[in-house]
XYZ file of N, CA and C in Angstrom:
492
model
N 1.388 19.053 27.472
C -0.016 19.710 27.236
C -0.720 19.319 25.995
N -1.998 18.697 26.015
C -2.654 18.214 24.982
C -3.158 19.244 23.967
N -3.408 19.087 22.431
C -4.061 19.793 22.032
C -5.432 19.721 21.889
N -6.155 21.038 21.805
C -7.613 20.659 21.511
C -7.934 19.964 20.421
N -9.080 19.437 19.975
C -9.453 18.847 18.842
C -9.637 19.793 17.775
N -10.333 20.782 18.295
C -10.235 21.717 16.950
C -9.184 22.263 16.291
N -7.768 22.377 17.314
C -6.624 22.615 16.763
C -6.091 21.663 15.752
N -6.480 20.153 16.515
C -5.883 19.253 15.443
C -6.475 19.360 14.077
N -8.032 19.566 14.041
C -8.660 19.662 13.032
C -8.123 20.615 12.046
N -7.911 21.936 12.685
C -7.142 22.781 11.714
C -5.841 22.370 11.269
N -4.946 21.692 11.963
C -3.529 21.483 11.172
C -4.012 20.399 9.889
N -5.047 19.174 10.473
C -5.341 18.302 9.679
C -5.857 19.095 8.036
N -6.340 20.116 8.508
C -7.241 20.667 7.141
C -5.905 21.332 6.261
N -5.081 21.956 7.282
C -3.962 22.708 6.440
C -3.315 21.743 5.827
N -2.995 20.445 6.417
C -2.188 19.464 5.526
C -2.684 18.970 4.494
N -4.274 18.840 4.675
C -5.036 18.185 3.416
C -5.143 19.355 2.293
N -5.004 20.520 2.619
C -5.255 21.455 1.802
C -3.600 21.280 0.713
N -2.534 21.509 1.521
C -1.080 21.122 0.610
C -1.312 19.858 -0.048
N -1.934 18.607 0.631
C -1.882 17.275 -0.002
C -2.593 17.527 -1.262
N -3.508 18.044 -1.342
C -4.408 18.365 -2.562
C -3.685 19.259 -3.604
N -3.149 20.230 -3.148
C -2.310 20.990 -4.037
C -1.375 20.298 -4.762
N -0.908 19.569 -3.855
C 0.749 18.455 -4.653
C -0.028 17.538 -5.197
N -1.329 17.071 -5.064
C -1.659 15.888 -5.682
C -2.130 16.138 -7.225
N -2.664 17.300 -7.433
C -2.802 17.696 -8.641
C -2.109 17.709 -9.614
N -2.603 17.189 -11.012
C -1.560 17.014 -12.141
C -0.791 18.569 -12.371
N 0.516 18.623 -12.648
C 1.386 19.688 -12.702
C 0.721 20.486 -13.874
N 0.125 20.102 -14.647
C -0.265 21.040 -15.675
C -1.840 21.613 -15.500
N -2.236 21.131 -14.307
C -3.603 21.585 -13.661
C -3.197 22.719 -12.795
N -2.325 23.033 -12.415
C -1.800 23.889 -11.661
C -0.679 24.398 -11.568
N -0.370 25.195 -12.630
C 0.954 25.401 -13.215
C 1.853 26.583 -12.163
N 0.556 27.527 -11.650
C 1.040 28.801 -10.787
C 1.717 28.004 -9.418
N 1.304 26.903 -8.948
C 1.428 26.402 -7.650
C 2.966 25.530 -7.938
N 2.973 24.972 -9.271
C 4.242 24.455 -9.276
C 5.561 25.200 -9.353
N 5.192 26.502 -9.658
C 6.466 27.435 -9.807
C 6.881 27.828 -8.222
N 5.909 27.471 -7.208
C 5.784 27.834 -5.800
C 6.216 26.341 -4.900
N 6.024 25.438 -5.591
C 6.489 24.473 -4.770
C 7.539 24.080 -4.118
N 8.653 24.673 -4.556
C 9.788 24.265 -3.709
C 9.804 25.072 -2.337
N 9.009 26.060 -2.375
C 8.780 26.769 -0.801
C 7.958 25.898 0.264
N 7.560 24.716 -0.285
C 6.514 23.684 0.613
C 7.386 22.383 0.674
N 7.696 22.043 -0.336
C 8.616 20.556 -0.318
C 9.901 20.794 -0.869
N 10.812 19.922 -0.290
C 12.196 20.051 -0.935
C 12.431 19.207 -2.289
N 13.023 20.184 -3.166
C 13.005 19.104 -4.318
C 14.729 18.879 -4.665
N 15.607 19.268 -3.701
C 16.917 19.062 -3.847
C 17.313 18.787 -2.503
N 18.345 18.073 -2.402
C 18.952 17.949 -0.882
C 19.885 19.085 -0.227
N 19.387 20.262 0.260
C 20.008 21.377 0.788
C 21.019 20.810 1.344
N 21.377 19.692 2.227
C 22.367 19.634 3.061
C 23.466 19.309 2.196
N 23.441 18.681 1.008
C 24.477 18.226 0.162
C 24.961 19.380 -0.426
N 24.141 20.440 -0.535
C 24.931 21.755 -1.197
C 24.910 22.891 -0.044
N 25.623 22.392 0.819
C 25.432 23.552 2.337
C 26.527 24.785 1.767
N 25.957 25.921 2.121
C 27.010 26.997 2.114
C 27.551 27.186 3.238
N 28.421 28.024 3.380
C 29.139 28.319 4.473
C 28.484 29.745 5.348
N 27.362 29.414 5.906
C 26.473 30.683 6.284
C 27.079 31.406 7.259
N 28.396 31.086 7.944
C 29.058 32.007 8.862
C 29.968 32.893 7.932
N 29.987 32.320 6.743
C 30.746 33.625 5.866
C 30.073 34.380 5.231
N 28.913 34.347 4.975
C 28.040 35.324 4.179
C 27.196 35.815 5.155
N 27.457 37.212 5.332
C 26.792 38.240 6.267
C 25.091 38.092 5.983
N 24.424 37.901 7.202
C 23.021 37.989 6.932
C 22.381 37.027 6.200
N 23.289 35.885 6.123
C 22.422 34.543 5.546
C 21.502 34.032 6.002
N 20.305 33.632 5.138
C 19.267 33.021 5.799
C 18.908 31.719 4.793
N 18.895 30.668 5.497
C 18.638 29.392 4.945
C 17.199 29.560 4.250
N 16.968 28.926 3.123
C 15.587 28.810 2.515
C 15.460 27.365 2.906
N 14.543 27.103 3.830
C 14.274 25.701 4.040
C 12.729 25.379 3.791
N 12.312 24.706 2.924
C 10.808 24.424 2.796
C 9.967 24.212 3.697
N 8.864 24.727 3.671
C 8.038 24.717 5.192
C 7.787 23.156 5.820
N 7.682 22.378 4.624
C 7.694 20.955 5.160
C 9.011 20.244 6.129
N 10.012 20.822 5.690
C 11.214 20.534 6.659
C 11.169 21.256 7.881
N 10.650 22.499 7.839
C 10.595 23.554 9.099
C 9.831 22.659 10.010
N 8.607 22.054 9.610
C 7.626 21.533 10.212
C 7.954 20.660 11.004
N 8.466 19.461 10.104
C 9.011 18.282 10.767
C 10.345 18.325 11.700
N 10.803 19.390 11.427
C 11.973 19.574 12.459
C 11.636 19.982 13.873
N 10.437 20.660 13.653
C 9.897 21.290 14.751
C 9.094 20.030 15.467
N 8.493 19.347 14.812
C 7.676 18.344 15.381
C 8.783 17.637 16.034
N 9.632 16.869 15.520
C 10.726 16.244 15.803
C 11.361 16.748 17.258
N 11.619 18.021 17.198
C 12.343 18.487 18.321
C 11.266 18.413 19.664
N 10.037 18.766 19.492
C 9.037 18.831 20.318
C 8.511 17.138 21.036
N 8.419 16.383 19.797
C 7.797 15.324 20.160
C 8.937 13.915 19.831
N 10.133 14.191 19.465
C 10.875 13.237 19.207
C 10.909 12.816 17.949
N 12.075 11.665 17.505
C 12.329 11.276 16.237
C 11.181 10.236 15.977
N 10.783 10.256 14.699
C 9.728 9.381 14.522
C 9.837 8.121 13.978
N 9.339 7.051 14.670
C 9.854 5.536 15.025
C 9.396 4.842 13.492
N 10.376 4.016 13.052
C 10.037 3.582 11.710
C 8.719 2.514 11.899
N 8.352 2.090 13.073
C 7.196 1.247 13.253
C 5.859 2.387 13.034
N 5.723 3.600 13.082
C 4.616 4.487 13.028
C 4.612 4.777 11.433
N 5.788 4.518 10.616
C 5.543 4.743 9.100
C 4.958 3.905 8.571
N 4.741 4.024 7.574
C 3.642 3.101 6.503
C 4.881 1.918 5.849
N 4.823 0.822 6.699
C 5.462 -0.004 6.022
C 5.525 -0.907 4.825
N 4.043 -0.504 4.158
C 3.846 -1.160 3.298
C 5.019 -0.811 2.038
N 5.348 -1.717 1.157
C 6.164 -1.611 0.174
C 5.866 -1.211 -1.189
N 4.321 -0.994 -1.153
C 3.465 -0.802 -2.278
C 3.495 0.903 -2.537
N 3.575 1.049 -3.727
C 3.688 2.781 -4.317
C 2.468 3.477 -3.672
N 3.046 4.466 -2.685
C 1.990 5.371 -2.165
C 1.268 6.402 -3.248
N -0.040 6.902 -2.963
C -0.753 7.486 -4.446
C -1.010 9.016 -3.549
N -1.087 9.736 -4.378
C -1.834 11.357 -3.852
C -2.953 10.805 -4.422
N -3.728 11.566 -3.196
C -3.561 12.347 -2.053
C -3.245 11.236 -0.897
N -2.001 11.806 -0.078
C -1.613 10.996 0.985
C -2.374 10.863 2.226
N -3.281 12.074 2.634
C -4.183 11.963 3.649
C -5.400 11.763 3.407
N -6.189 10.678 4.127
C -7.348 10.238 3.887
C -8.066 10.218 5.458
N -7.318 10.732 6.601
C -7.809 10.694 7.872
C -8.778 11.677 7.740
N -9.789 11.821 8.592
C -10.807 12.680 8.959
C -10.865 13.100 10.194
N -10.042 12.517 10.992
C -9.629 13.420 12.235
C -8.673 12.876 12.814
N -7.557 13.542 13.516
C -6.330 12.641 14.020
C -6.345 12.910 15.847
N -6.042 12.003 16.485
C -6.022 12.026 17.645
C -4.846 12.964 18.709
N -3.556 13.084 17.601
C -2.557 13.614 18.221
C -1.899 14.297 17.089
N -1.037 15.331 17.307
C -0.004 15.874 15.983
C 0.717 15.037 15.627
N 1.644 14.018 16.373
C 2.381 13.145 15.971
C 1.789 12.218 14.837
N 0.546 12.106 14.768
C 0.039 11.422 13.639
C 0.165 12.165 12.178
N 0.764 13.413 11.906
C 0.765 13.850 10.785
C 2.639 13.683 10.562
N 3.145 13.211 11.416
C 4.616 12.996 11.221
C 4.835 12.265 10.111
N 4.086 11.113 9.851
C 4.555 10.218 8.604
C 4.395 11.106 7.252
N 3.361 11.716 7.195
C 3.172 12.813 6.272
C 3.969 13.484 5.631
N 4.656 14.316 6.819
C 5.620 15.622 6.761
C 6.995 14.373 6.319
N 7.186 13.767 7.175
C 8.412 12.603 6.638
C 8.465 12.415 5.196
N 7.270 11.817 4.557
C 7.098 11.325 3.133
C 7.424 12.593 2.171
N 7.002 13.709 2.564
C 6.904 14.871 2.001
C 8.404 15.274 1.838
N 8.885 15.346 3.011
C 10.291 15.578 3.177
C 11.374 14.741 2.181
N 10.831 13.902 1.534
C 12.009 13.364 0.931
C 11.245 12.857 -0.709
N 9.959 12.690 -0.878
C 9.412 12.198 -2.124
C 9.912 12.777 -3.136
N 9.714 14.381 -3.227
C 10.250 14.945 -4.337
C 11.637 15.125 -4.806
N 12.405 14.858 -3.738
C 13.881 14.516 -3.954
C 14.109 13.296 -4.645
N 13.323 12.394 -4.146
C 13.423 10.881 -4.478
C 13.221 10.829 -6.130
N 12.186 11.821 -6.513
C 11.888 11.728 -7.896
C 13.095 12.401 -8.729
N 13.740 13.447 -8.224
C 14.979 14.116 -8.859
C 15.949 12.732 -8.912
N 16.259 12.145 -8.050
C 17.673 11.166 -7.722
C 17.144 9.725 -8.314
N 15.955 9.500 -8.443
C 15.547 8.100 -8.830
C 16.613 7.541 -9.687
N 17.113 8.117 -10.679
C 17.916 7.549 -11.602
C 19.482 7.263 -11.021
N 19.541 7.870 -9.921
C 21.061 7.922 -9.169
C 21.119 6.720 -8.436
N 19.665 6.267 -7.880
C 20.029 5.573 -6.983
C 18.494 4.608 -6.991
N 18.113 4.190 -8.087
C 16.768 3.214 -8.006
C 16.369 2.477 -6.838
N 17.085 1.900 -6.225
C 17.047 0.749 -5.282
C 16.965 1.172 -3.693
N 16.742 2.799 -3.361
C 17.052 3.076 -2.090
C 15.267 2.727 -1.784
N 15.545 1.908 -0.606
C 13.917 1.832 -0.226
C 13.733 2.487 1.019
N 14.768 3.197 1.615
C 14.576 4.167 2.865
C 13.394 5.158 2.476
N 13.258 5.686 1.146
C 12.589 6.749 0.520
C 11.480 5.836 -0.085
N 10.300 6.837 0.811
C 8.859 6.014 0.137
C 8.753 6.494 -1.386
N 8.193 5.292 -1.877
C 7.632 5.591 -3.515
C 6.428 6.230 -3.407
N 6.435 7.407 -4.342
C 4.876 7.770 -4.157
C 5.054 8.100 -5.936
N 3.686 7.908 -6.482
C 3.563 8.155 -8.005
C 3.383 9.488 -8.137
N 4.119 10.120 -8.856
C 4.004 11.634 -9.425
C 4.958 11.845 -10.499
N 4.648 12.250 -11.295
C 3.353 12.854 -11.619
C 2.348 11.704 -11.592
N 0.979 12.116 -11.576
C -0.001 10.866 -11.566
C 0.072 10.219 -13.001
N -0.025 8.812 -13.157
C -0.292 8.228 -14.492
C -1.371 8.378 -15.069
N -2.698 8.469 -14.187
C -3.893 8.447 -14.518
C -4.546 9.680 -13.963
N -4.457 10.896 -14.508
C -4.688 12.239 -13.673
C -6.588 12.156 -13.608
N -7.072 11.424 -14.331
C -8.779 11.162 -14.311
C -8.968 10.241 -12.972
N -8.257 9.732 -12.969
C -8.563 8.660 -11.579
C -8.219 9.659 -10.296
N -7.044 10.210 -10.396
C -6.466 11.279 -9.445
C -7.585 12.024 -8.817
N -8.101 12.840 -10.075
C -9.100 13.679 -9.433
C -10.353 13.447 -9.326
N -10.794 12.211 -9.722
C -11.715 11.405 -8.621
C -11.338 11.214 -7.524
N -10.149 10.590 -6.962
C -10.072 10.609 -5.731
C -10.253 11.807 -4.805
N -9.312 12.995 -5.521
C -9.430 14.305 -5.054
C -10.819 14.722 -4.532
N -11.889 14.459 -5.502
C -13.260 14.895 -5.440
C -13.890 14.116 -4.347
N -13.657 12.928 -4.259
C -14.240 12.047 -3.059
C -13.807 12.684 -1.923
N -12.384 12.553 -1.694
C -12.010 13.049 -0.259
C -12.330 14.325 0.248
N -12.391 15.386 -0.979
C -13.178 16.744 -0.536
C -14.590 16.815 -0.266
N -15.404 15.774 -0.905
C -16.555 15.467 -0.675
C -16.963 14.930 0.618
N -16.225 13.839 0.807
C -16.234 13.335 2.219
C -15.923 14.384 3.573
N -14.933 15.260 3.068
C -14.740 16.291 4.242
C -15.697 17.236 4.642
N -16.141 17.771 3.435
C -17.344 18.962 3.451
C -18.598 18.527 3.624
N -18.956 17.258 3.458
C -20.073 16.769 3.669
C -20.336 15.953 4.567
N -19.011 15.890 5.371
C -19.118 14.917 6.585
C -20.126 15.067 7.703
N -20.331 16.214 8.183
C -21.226 17.012 9.359
C -22.425 17.640 8.690
N -22.688 17.362 7.626
C -23.907 18.041 6.880
C -25.055 17.018 6.968
N -26.358 17.394 7.219
C -27.237 16.346 7.225
C -28.212 16.483 5.921
N -28.117 15.491 5.305
C -28.902 15.645 3.882
C -30.271 14.900 4.298
């Protein structure tokens, strides 16, 4: 069953909102930074697994990005490496610049990147040559430039269908 374009646009907008929130320099959105863990993983929870069967009523706290990625993989299959951004250059926030997506699977690279990028930041000193994890500039080196990119993206999104 294919999704309606209005549903795809809604999913893309929600992802762009998260992308924008993650893009802001940490000092500009301190309240979001406190709850960022609920959206993106900052530690490898698999490495620190608890024995859930030993703890009554245990509920694992998985960031939303991981839950969504697992659901998309379950429904649409594993992401192919050819679908990922093969460029070795460093990615920059905001990650999403699309105005529209033809299928929900076009968001898989976004979720795949977010599922590992903040853990990679924490583990950079442990394994600086891990090429399987995408490199994303975070926190931004030039926050003025980042804020300009965010402003341009939001302006394009909001003024796309407006007749001036």
